[in-house]
mmCIF file of C-alpha atoms and ligand atoms in Angstrom:
data_model
loop_
_atom_site.group_PDB
_atom_site.id
_atom_site.type_symbol
_atom_site.label_atom_id
_atom_site.label_comp_id
_atom_site.label_asym_id
_atom_site.label_seq_id
_atom_site.Cartn_x
_atom_site.Cartn_y
_atom_site.Cartn_z
ATOM 1 C CA UNK A 125 7.501 -18.851 -8.780
ATOM 2 C CA UNK A 126 7.875 -17.391 -5.327
ATOM 3 C CA UNK A 127 4.324 -17.023 -4.356
ATOM 4 C CA UNK A 128 2.627 -20.111 -5.622
ATOM 5 C CA UNK A 129 -0.248 -21.056 -3.649
ATOM 6 C CA UNK A 130 -0.322 -17.738 -1.503
ATOM 7 C CA UNK A 131 -3.487 -15.366 -1.347
ATOM 8 C CA UNK A 132 -3.018 -11.807 -1.025
ATOM 9 C CA UNK A 133 -5.144 -8.565 -0.819
ATOM 10 C CA UNK A 134 -3.807 -5.318 -2.051
ATOM 11 C CA UNK A 135 -5.776 -2.170 -0.888
ATOM 12 C CA UNK A 136 -6.024 0.447 -3.580
ATOM 13 C CA UNK A 137 -5.033 -1.738 -6.519
ATOM 14 C CA UNK A 138 -7.148 -0.165 -9.172
ATOM 15 C CA UNK A 139 -4.411 2.043 -10.337
ATOM 16 C CA UNK A 140 -0.872 3.393 -9.664
ATOM 17 C CA UNK A 141 1.502 1.457 -7.314
ATOM 18 C CA UNK A 142 -1.268 -0.782 -5.943
ATOM 19 C CA UNK A 143 -2.023 -2.064 -9.387
ATOM 20 C CA UNK A 144 1.705 -2.716 -10.029
ATOM 21 C CA UNK A 145 1.885 -4.480 -6.608
ATOM 22 C CA UNK A 146 -1.020 -6.628 -7.499
ATOM 23 C CA UNK A 147 0.330 -7.583 -10.759
ATOM 24 C CA UNK A 148 3.888 -8.419 -9.378
ATOM 25 C CA UNK A 149 2.287 -10.576 -6.686
ATOM 26 C CA UNK A 150 0.299 -12.458 -9.222
ATOM 27 C CA UNK A 151 3.101 -12.827 -11.580
ATOM 28 C CA UNK A 152 4.910 -14.812 -8.904
ATOM 29 C CA UNK A 153 1.696 -17.034 -8.448
ATOM 30 C CA UNK A 154 -0.405 -15.569 -5.892
ATOM 31 C CA UNK A 155 -4.236 -15.197 -6.141
ATOM 32 C CA UNK A 156 -4.942 -11.650 -5.323
ATOM 33 C CA UNK A 157 -8.033 -9.694 -4.149
ATOM 34 C CA UNK A 158 -8.062 -6.306 -5.839
ATOM 35 C CA UNK A 159 -9.310 -3.412 -3.335
ATOM 36 C CA UNK A 160 -10.776 -0.063 -4.686
ATOM 37 C CA UNK A 161 -13.344 2.255 -3.677
ATOM 38 C CA UNK A 162 -14.783 3.955 -6.710
ATOM 39 C CA UNK A 163 -12.793 2.926 -10.034
ATOM 40 C CA UNK A 164 -14.784 -0.319 -10.724
ATOM 41 C CA UNK A 165 -13.762 -0.573 -14.478
ATOM 42 C CA UNK A 166 -9.906 -0.053 -13.812
ATOM 43 C CA UNK A 167 -10.111 -2.601 -10.870
ATOM 44 C CA UNK A 168 -11.952 -5.045 -13.094
ATOM 45 C CA UNK A 169 -9.260 -4.741 -15.718
ATOM 46 C CA UNK A 170 -6.497 -5.370 -13.061
ATOM 47 C CA UNK A 171 -8.548 -8.586 -12.026
ATOM 48 C CA UNK A 172 -8.760 -9.642 -15.578
ATOM 49 C CA UNK A 173 -5.079 -9.293 -16.222
ATOM 50 C CA UNK A 174 -4.484 -11.466 -12.951
ATOM 51 C CA UNK A 175 -6.878 -14.160 -14.329
ATOM 52 C CA UNK A 176 -5.231 -14.133 -17.610
ATOM 53 C CA UNK A 177 -1.910 -15.211 -15.810
ATOM 54 C CA UNK A 178 -3.943 -18.265 -14.519
ATOM 55 C CA UNK A 179 -4.334 -16.835 -11.062
ATOM 56 C CA UNK A 180 -7.579 -16.319 -9.112
ATOM 57 C CA UNK A 181 -8.513 -12.713 -8.683
ATOM 58 C CA UNK A 182 -11.469 -11.081 -6.940
ATOM 59 C CA UNK A 183 -12.811 -7.666 -6.711
ATOM 60 C CA UNK A 184 -13.026 -6.306 -3.185
ATOM 61 C CA UNK A 185 -14.746 -2.918 -3.009
ATOM 62 C CA UNK A 186 -14.505 -1.145 0.362
ATOM 63 C CA UNK A 187 -13.683 2.295 1.676
ATOM 64 C CA UNK A 188 -10.754 1.260 3.913
ATOM 65 C CA UNK A 189 -11.449 4.509 5.916
ATOM 66 C CA UNK A 190 -14.798 2.865 7.058
ATOM 67 C CA UNK A 191 -14.440 0.008 9.611
ATOM 68 C CA UNK A 192 -17.716 -1.793 8.800
ATOM 69 C CA UNK A 193 -17.226 -1.614 4.962
ATOM 70 C CA UNK A 194 -13.734 -3.010 5.415
ATOM 71 C CA UNK A 195 -14.861 -5.812 7.758
ATOM 72 C CA UNK A 196 -17.657 -6.784 5.135
ATOM 73 C CA UNK A 197 -14.864 -6.789 2.334
ATOM 74 C CA UNK A 198 -12.550 -9.202 4.483
ATOM 75 C CA UNK A 199 -15.620 -11.534 5.235
ATOM 76 C CA UNK A 200 -16.291 -11.873 1.478
ATOM 77 C CA UNK A 201 -12.629 -12.235 0.637
ATOM 78 C CA UNK A 202 -12.007 -14.845 3.204
ATOM 79 C CA UNK A 203 -15.263 -16.680 1.779
ATOM 80 C CA UNK A 204 -13.538 -16.590 -1.576
ATOM 81 C CA UNK A 205 -9.941 -17.550 -0.615
ATOM 82 C CA UNK A 206 -10.397 -19.482 2.515
ATOM 83 C CA UNK A 207 -7.623 -17.564 4.117
ATOM 84 C CA UNK A 208 -5.148 -14.534 3.517
ATOM 85 C CA UNK A 209 -1.547 -14.913 3.687
ATOM 86 C CA UNK A 210 -0.456 -11.419 2.356
ATOM 87 C CA UNK A 211 -1.940 -8.001 3.140
ATOM 88 C CA UNK A 212 -0.566 -5.051 1.403
ATOM 89 C CA UNK A 213 -1.923 -1.636 2.817
ATOM 90 C CA UNK A 214 -1.343 0.596 -0.234
ATOM 91 C CA UNK A 215 -4.529 2.902 -0.423
ATOM 92 C CA UNK A 216 -3.729 6.461 0.215
ATOM 93 C CA UNK A 217 -4.545 9.866 -0.738
ATOM 94 C CA UNK A 218 -3.219 13.388 -0.408
ATOM 95 C CA UNK A 219 -4.936 16.721 0.278
ATOM 96 C CA UNK A 220 -2.332 19.472 0.094
ATOM 97 C CA UNK A 221 -2.567 22.782 1.771
ATOM 98 C CA UNK A 222 -0.157 24.707 4.086
ATOM 99 C CA UNK A 223 -1.059 24.268 7.501
ATOM 100 C CA UNK A 224 -2.590 27.752 7.805
ATOM 101 C CA UNK A 225 -5.100 26.927 5.202
ATOM 102 C CA UNK A 226 -5.521 23.356 6.194
ATOM 103 C CA UNK A 227 -9.073 22.787 7.598
ATOM 104 C CA UNK A 228 -10.109 19.991 10.080
ATOM 105 C CA UNK A 229 -12.000 18.125 7.176
ATOM 106 C CA UNK A 230 -8.825 17.954 5.043
ATOM 107 C CA UNK A 231 -6.793 16.736 8.073
ATOM 108 C CA UNK A 232 -9.427 14.030 8.976
ATOM 109 C CA UNK A 233 -9.763 12.942 5.414
ATOM 110 C CA UNK A 234 -6.186 12.041 4.854
ATOM 111 C CA UNK A 235 -5.671 10.599 8.235
ATOM 112 C CA UNK A 236 -9.029 8.388 8.069
ATOM 113 C CA UNK A 237 -7.820 6.828 4.795
ATOM 114 C CA UNK A 238 -4.107 6.773 5.245
ATOM 115 C CA UNK A 239 -3.762 5.869 8.862
ATOM 116 C CA UNK A 240 -7.094 4.510 10.025
ATOM 117 C CA UNK A 241 -7.344 2.548 6.854
ATOM 118 C CA UNK A 242 -4.291 0.719 7.703
ATOM 119 C CA UNK A 243 -5.700 -0.086 11.096
ATOM 120 C CA UNK A 244 -8.979 -1.262 9.580
ATOM 121 C CA UNK A 245 -7.562 -3.412 6.902
ATOM 122 C CA UNK A 246 -5.001 -5.064 9.267
ATOM 123 C CA UNK A 247 -7.508 -5.371 12.047
ATOM 124 C CA UNK A 248 -9.863 -7.404 9.742
ATOM 125 C CA UNK A 249 -7.344 -9.905 8.664
ATOM 126 C CA UNK A 250 -4.797 -10.306 11.440
ATOM 127 C CA UNK A 251 -6.836 -12.764 13.665
ATOM 128 C CA UNK A 252 -6.954 -15.551 10.897
ATOM 129 C CA UNK A 253 -3.123 -14.869 10.285
ATOM 130 C CA UNK A 254 -2.442 -15.414 13.912
ATOM 131 C CA UNK A 255 -4.507 -18.546 13.891
ATOM 132 C CA UNK A 256 -2.583 -20.097 11.048
ATOM 133 C CA UNK A 257 0.885 -18.962 12.347
ATOM 134 C CA UNK A 258 1.587 -17.313 9.049
ATOM 135 C CA UNK A 259 1.259 -13.848 7.683
ATOM 136 C CA UNK A 260 3.037 -11.144 5.636
ATOM 137 C CA UNK A 261 1.832 -7.423 6.063
ATOM 138 C CA UNK A 262 3.522 -4.644 3.906
ATOM 139 C CA UNK A 263 2.408 -1.117 4.407
ATOM 140 C CA UNK A 264 3.068 1.738 1.930
ATOM 141 C CA UNK A 265 4.464 4.754 3.540
ATOM 142 C CA UNK A 266 6.482 7.607 2.026
ATOM 143 C CA UNK A 267 9.777 9.591 1.997
ATOM 144 C CA UNK A 268 7.419 12.412 3.035
ATOM 145 C CA UNK A 269 6.633 10.736 6.283
ATOM 146 C CA UNK A 270 10.371 10.468 6.937
ATOM 147 C CA UNK A 271 11.324 14.143 5.967
ATOM 148 C CA UNK A 272 8.161 16.202 5.977
ATOM 149 C CA UNK A 273 7.060 18.501 3.220
ATOM 150 C CA UNK A 274 5.635 21.926 2.614
ATOM 151 C CA UNK A 275 1.913 21.752 2.389
ATOM 152 C CA UNK A 276 1.627 18.119 3.399
ATOM 153 C CA UNK A 277 1.389 18.179 7.184
ATOM 154 C CA UNK A 278 -1.725 15.816 7.045
ATOM 155 C CA UNK A 279 0.037 13.444 4.520
ATOM 156 C CA UNK A 280 3.293 13.495 6.314
ATOM 157 C CA UNK A 281 1.725 12.907 9.676
ATOM 158 C CA UNK A 282 -0.346 10.005 8.369
ATOM 159 C CA UNK A 283 2.656 8.079 6.595
ATOM 160 C CA UNK A 284 4.850 8.533 9.840
ATOM 161 C CA UNK A 285 2.041 7.029 11.969
ATOM 162 C CA UNK A 286 2.001 4.088 9.648
ATOM 163 C CA UNK A 287 5.804 3.693 9.933
ATOM 164 C CA UNK A 288 5.635 3.565 13.660
ATOM 165 C CA UNK A 289 2.616 1.336 13.533
ATOM 166 C CA UNK A 290 4.554 -0.976 11.312
ATOM 167 C CA UNK A 291 7.434 -1.331 13.955
ATOM 168 C CA UNK A 292 5.055 -1.823 16.893
ATOM 169 C CA UNK A 293 3.057 -4.580 14.985
ATOM 170 C CA UNK A 294 6.314 -6.245 13.996
ATOM 171 C CA UNK A 295 7.210 -6.432 17.593
ATOM 172 C CA UNK A 296 3.954 -7.732 18.766
ATOM 173 C CA UNK A 297 3.685 -10.318 15.995
ATOM 174 C CA UNK A 298 7.156 -11.646 15.311
ATOM 175 C CA UNK A 299 6.496 -14.632 17.535
ATOM 176 C CA UNK A 300 3.304 -15.655 15.611
ATOM 177 C CA UNK A 301 4.955 -16.157 12.325
ATOM 178 C CA UNK A 302 3.940 -12.766 10.877
ATOM 179 C CA UNK A 303 6.343 -10.145 9.565
ATOM 180 C CA UNK A 304 5.287 -6.624 9.248
ATOM 181 C CA UNK A 305 7.412 -4.180 7.003
ATOM 182 C CA UNK A 306 6.897 -0.894 5.196
ATOM 183 C CA UNK A 307 8.107 0.327 1.742
ATOM 184 C CA UNK A 308 8.575 4.037 1.634
ATOM 185 C CA UNK A 309 8.441 5.222 -1.950
ATOM 186 C CA UNK A 310 10.049 8.541 -2.927
ATOM 187 C CA UNK A 311 8.460 10.075 -6.157
ATOM 188 C CA UNK A 312 6.892 7.433 -8.353
ATOM 189 C CA UNK A 313 5.368 8.174 -11.729
ATOM 190 C CA UNK A 314 1.638 7.664 -10.984
ATOM 191 C CA UNK A 315 -1.436 10.089 -11.185
ATOM 192 C CA UNK A 316 -0.345 11.316 -7.692
ATOM 193 C CA UNK A 317 3.010 12.796 -9.165
ATOM 194 C CA UNK A 318 1.459 13.811 -12.457
ATOM 195 C CA UNK A 319 -0.812 16.258 -10.583
ATOM 196 C CA UNK A 320 2.326 18.113 -9.337
ATOM 197 C CA UNK A 321 2.957 21.252 -11.444
ATOM 198 C CA UNK A 322 5.650 20.653 -14.130
ATOM 199 C CA UNK A 323 8.071 23.317 -12.674
ATOM 200 C CA UNK A 324 7.749 21.625 -9.353
ATOM 201 C CA UNK A 325 8.400 18.269 -10.869
ATOM 202 C CA UNK A 326 11.569 19.675 -12.415
ATOM 203 C CA UNK A 327 12.904 20.832 -9.002
ATOM 204 C CA UNK A 328 12.031 17.525 -7.529
ATOM 205 C CA UNK A 329 13.994 15.762 -10.164
ATOM 206 C CA UNK A 330 17.021 18.021 -9.495
ATOM 207 C CA UNK A 331 17.053 16.732 -5.939
ATOM 208 C CA UNK A 332 16.936 13.115 -6.853
ATOM 209 C CA UNK A 333 20.568 11.595 -7.456
ATOM 210 C CA UNK A 334 19.257 8.992 -9.866
ATOM 211 C CA UNK A 335 17.684 11.907 -11.814
ATOM 212 C CA UNK A 336 14.226 10.393 -12.457
ATOM 213 C CA UNK A 337 10.972 9.316 -10.897
ATOM 214 C CA UNK A 338 10.647 5.725 -9.829
ATOM 215 C CA UNK A 339 8.352 3.173 -11.524
ATOM 216 C CA UNK A 340 5.418 1.590 -9.970
ATOM 217 C CA UNK A 341 6.667 -1.786 -10.988
ATOM 218 C CA UNK A 342 9.917 -1.024 -9.139
ATOM 219 C CA UNK A 343 7.742 -0.855 -5.857
ATOM 220 C CA UNK A 344 5.878 -3.939 -6.852
ATOM 221 C CA UNK A 345 9.094 -6.099 -6.937
ATOM 222 C CA UNK A 346 10.201 -4.767 -3.560
ATOM 223 C CA UNK A 347 6.895 -5.967 -2.153
ATOM 224 C CA UNK A 348 7.280 -9.470 -3.775
ATOM 225 C CA UNK A 349 10.831 -9.509 -2.151
ATOM 226 C CA UNK A 350 9.497 -8.819 1.428
ATOM 227 C CA UNK A 351 6.576 -11.119 1.245
ATOM 228 C CA UNK A 352 8.452 -14.048 -0.529
ATOM 229 C CA UNK A 353 10.819 -16.547 1.128
ATOM 230 C CA UNK A 354 13.638 -14.125 0.338
ATOM 231 C CA UNK A 355 12.388 -11.778 2.934
ATOM 232 C CA UNK A 356 11.542 -14.158 5.665
ATOM 233 C CA UNK A 357 14.269 -12.656 8.025
ATOM 234 C CA UNK A 358 13.048 -9.049 7.611
ATOM 235 C CA UNK A 359 10.497 -7.418 9.964
ATOM 236 C CA UNK A 360 9.954 -4.077 11.332
ATOM 237 C CA UNK A 361 11.860 -2.454 8.224
ATOM 238 C CA UNK A 362 11.009 0.554 6.247
ATOM 239 C CA UNK A 363 12.439 -0.118 2.863
ATOM 240 C CA UNK A 364 13.173 3.110 0.932
ATOM 241 C CA UNK A 365 12.702 3.309 -2.866
ATOM 242 C CA UNK A 366 13.461 6.893 -3.542
ATOM 243 C CA UNK A 367 16.304 7.141 -6.315
ATOM 244 C CA UNK A 368 18.657 8.337 -3.303
ATOM 245 C CA UNK A 369 16.423 11.314 -2.414
ATOM 246 C CA UNK A 370 16.939 10.457 1.272
ATOM 247 C CA UNK A 371 20.131 8.714 2.302
HETATM 248 P P1 NAP B 123 -3.185 6.783 -6.859
HETATM 249 O O1 NAP B 123 -2.644 6.669 -8.338
HETATM 250 O O2 NAP B 123 -3.899 8.040 -6.577
HETATM 251 O O3 NAP B 123 -3.947 5.437 -6.413
HETATM 252 C C1 NAP B 123 -4.646 5.346 -5.099
HETATM 253 C C2 NAP B 123 -5.307 4.139 -4.915
HETATM 254 O O4 NAP B 123 -5.943 4.115 -3.590
HETATM 255 C C3 NAP B 123 -6.434 3.864 -5.973
HETATM 256 O O5 NAP B 123 -6.458 2.566 -6.207
HETATM 257 C C4 NAP B 123 -7.794 4.208 -5.151
HETATM 258 O O6 NAP B 123 -8.759 3.628 -5.411
HETATM 259 C C5 NAP B 123 -7.339 3.899 -3.781
HETATM 260 N N1 NAP B 123 -8.130 4.389 -2.683
HETATM 261 C C6 NAP B 123 -8.289 5.866 -2.441
HETATM 262 N N2 NAP B 123 -9.046 5.976 -1.336
HETATM 263 C C7 NAP B 123 -9.500 4.727 -1.031
HETATM 264 C C8 NAP B 123 -10.292 4.376 0.149
HETATM 265 N N3 NAP B 123 -10.840 5.228 0.936
HETATM 266 N N4 NAP B 123 -10.475 3.060 0.143
HETATM 267 C C9 NAP B 123 -10.094 2.249 -0.756
HETATM 268 N N5 NAP B 123 -9.090 2.442 -1.756
HETATM 269 C C10 NAP B 123 -8.803 3.746 -1.864
HETATM 270 O O7 NAP B 123 -1.913 6.566 -5.833
HETATM 271 P P2 NAP B 123 -0.501 5.973 -6.013
HETATM 272 O O8 NAP B 123 0.369 7.036 -6.376
HETATM 273 O O9 NAP B 123 -0.529 4.811 -6.690
HETATM 274 O O10 NAP B 123 -0.106 5.728 -4.552
HETATM 275 C C11 NAP B 123 -0.240 4.606 -3.828
HETATM 276 C C12 NAP B 123 0.164 4.610 -2.345
HETATM 277 O O11 NAP B 123 1.524 4.896 -2.472
HETATM 278 C C13 NAP B 123 -0.326 5.631 -1.541
HETATM 279 O O12 NAP B 123 -0.495 5.145 -0.122
HETATM 280 C C14 NAP B 123 0.743 6.813 -1.613
HETATM 281 O O13 NAP B 123 0.535 7.581 -0.307
HETATM 282 C C15 NAP B 123 1.857 6.115 -1.544
HETATM 283 N N6 NAP B 123 2.946 6.904 -2.257
HETATM 284 C C16 NAP B 123 2.920 7.255 -3.482
HETATM 285 C C17 NAP B 123 3.969 8.058 -3.975
HETATM 286 C C18 NAP B 123 3.998 8.461 -5.422
HETATM 287 O O14 NAP B 123 5.003 8.968 -5.786
HETATM 288 N N7 NAP B 123 3.022 8.244 -6.286
HETATM 289 C C19 NAP B 123 5.056 8.270 -3.359
HETATM 290 C C20 NAP B 123 5.060 7.820 -1.877
HETATM 291 C C21 NAP B 123 4.045 7.098 -1.495
HETATM 292 P P3 NAP B 123 -9.986 4.207 -6.599
HETATM 293 O O15 NAP B 123 -9.273 4.047 -7.995
HETATM 294 O O16 NAP B 123 -11.160 3.336 -6.474
HETATM 295 O O17 NAP B 123 -10.171 5.586 -6.224
#
């Protein structure tokens, strides 16, 4: 087991990619804090699955877009775990509209969760990582942040912001035993992609050289790679998992 004795928090771990990351970390031996904002039942199920593997799991409710809420969550998690080794900033939303139709509220909502959320979660855990001279931070970006997309100016800007944040932090923290990386999924079969109209899904598949959507578990295993000893020499990277959509 590659992560035995490690502690981790995954934001947005109640479903989709975050759930798969939380389970993959636990499979490799980590104790995991399962963050969610509203899906308590599904988050509990994830925590129970982790406990069945013999790991410790705690529920960590917080709106990551809200700093005081996130700060309180961190206090509770640190009380339970003692310290945090691995932080995966996965929570994210989309609110798609062409720019002409996009109002300020929709812009702010996406930026508040996708970009401010990464700042908030990292801020509340980083000091104790620096103190222990060890930490692994992985931020989930998106191929959309790399290439832009029609109707997703807010989402693309938030993810490109997280990618730039990742590289800056990697440089600042490299001397403190902390690596900071990003994983940029392409289209992964989760609720987010299921919400795309079928016709558009088919057009997307036609553009993906591997001719299928990715699986959340494939993202989970990439995160394990980056936070385990295998990834010790990797920092400031943005690992693409997109079936060849961008190369
Ligand atoms: P999803 O199925 O919609 O799940 C989103 C998760 O984020 C849920 O656990 C949700 O919790 C949580 N969340 C939402 N707002 C939150 C908040 N304010 N505070 C805390 N948690 C919050 O999404 P997904 O498809 O798995 O995507 C996960 C991440 O991967 C996102 O950052 C997304 O942008 C990125 N991504 C996804 C794809 C894709 O194809 N699916 C591609 C590229 C990148 P609740 O259940 O409690 O609401």
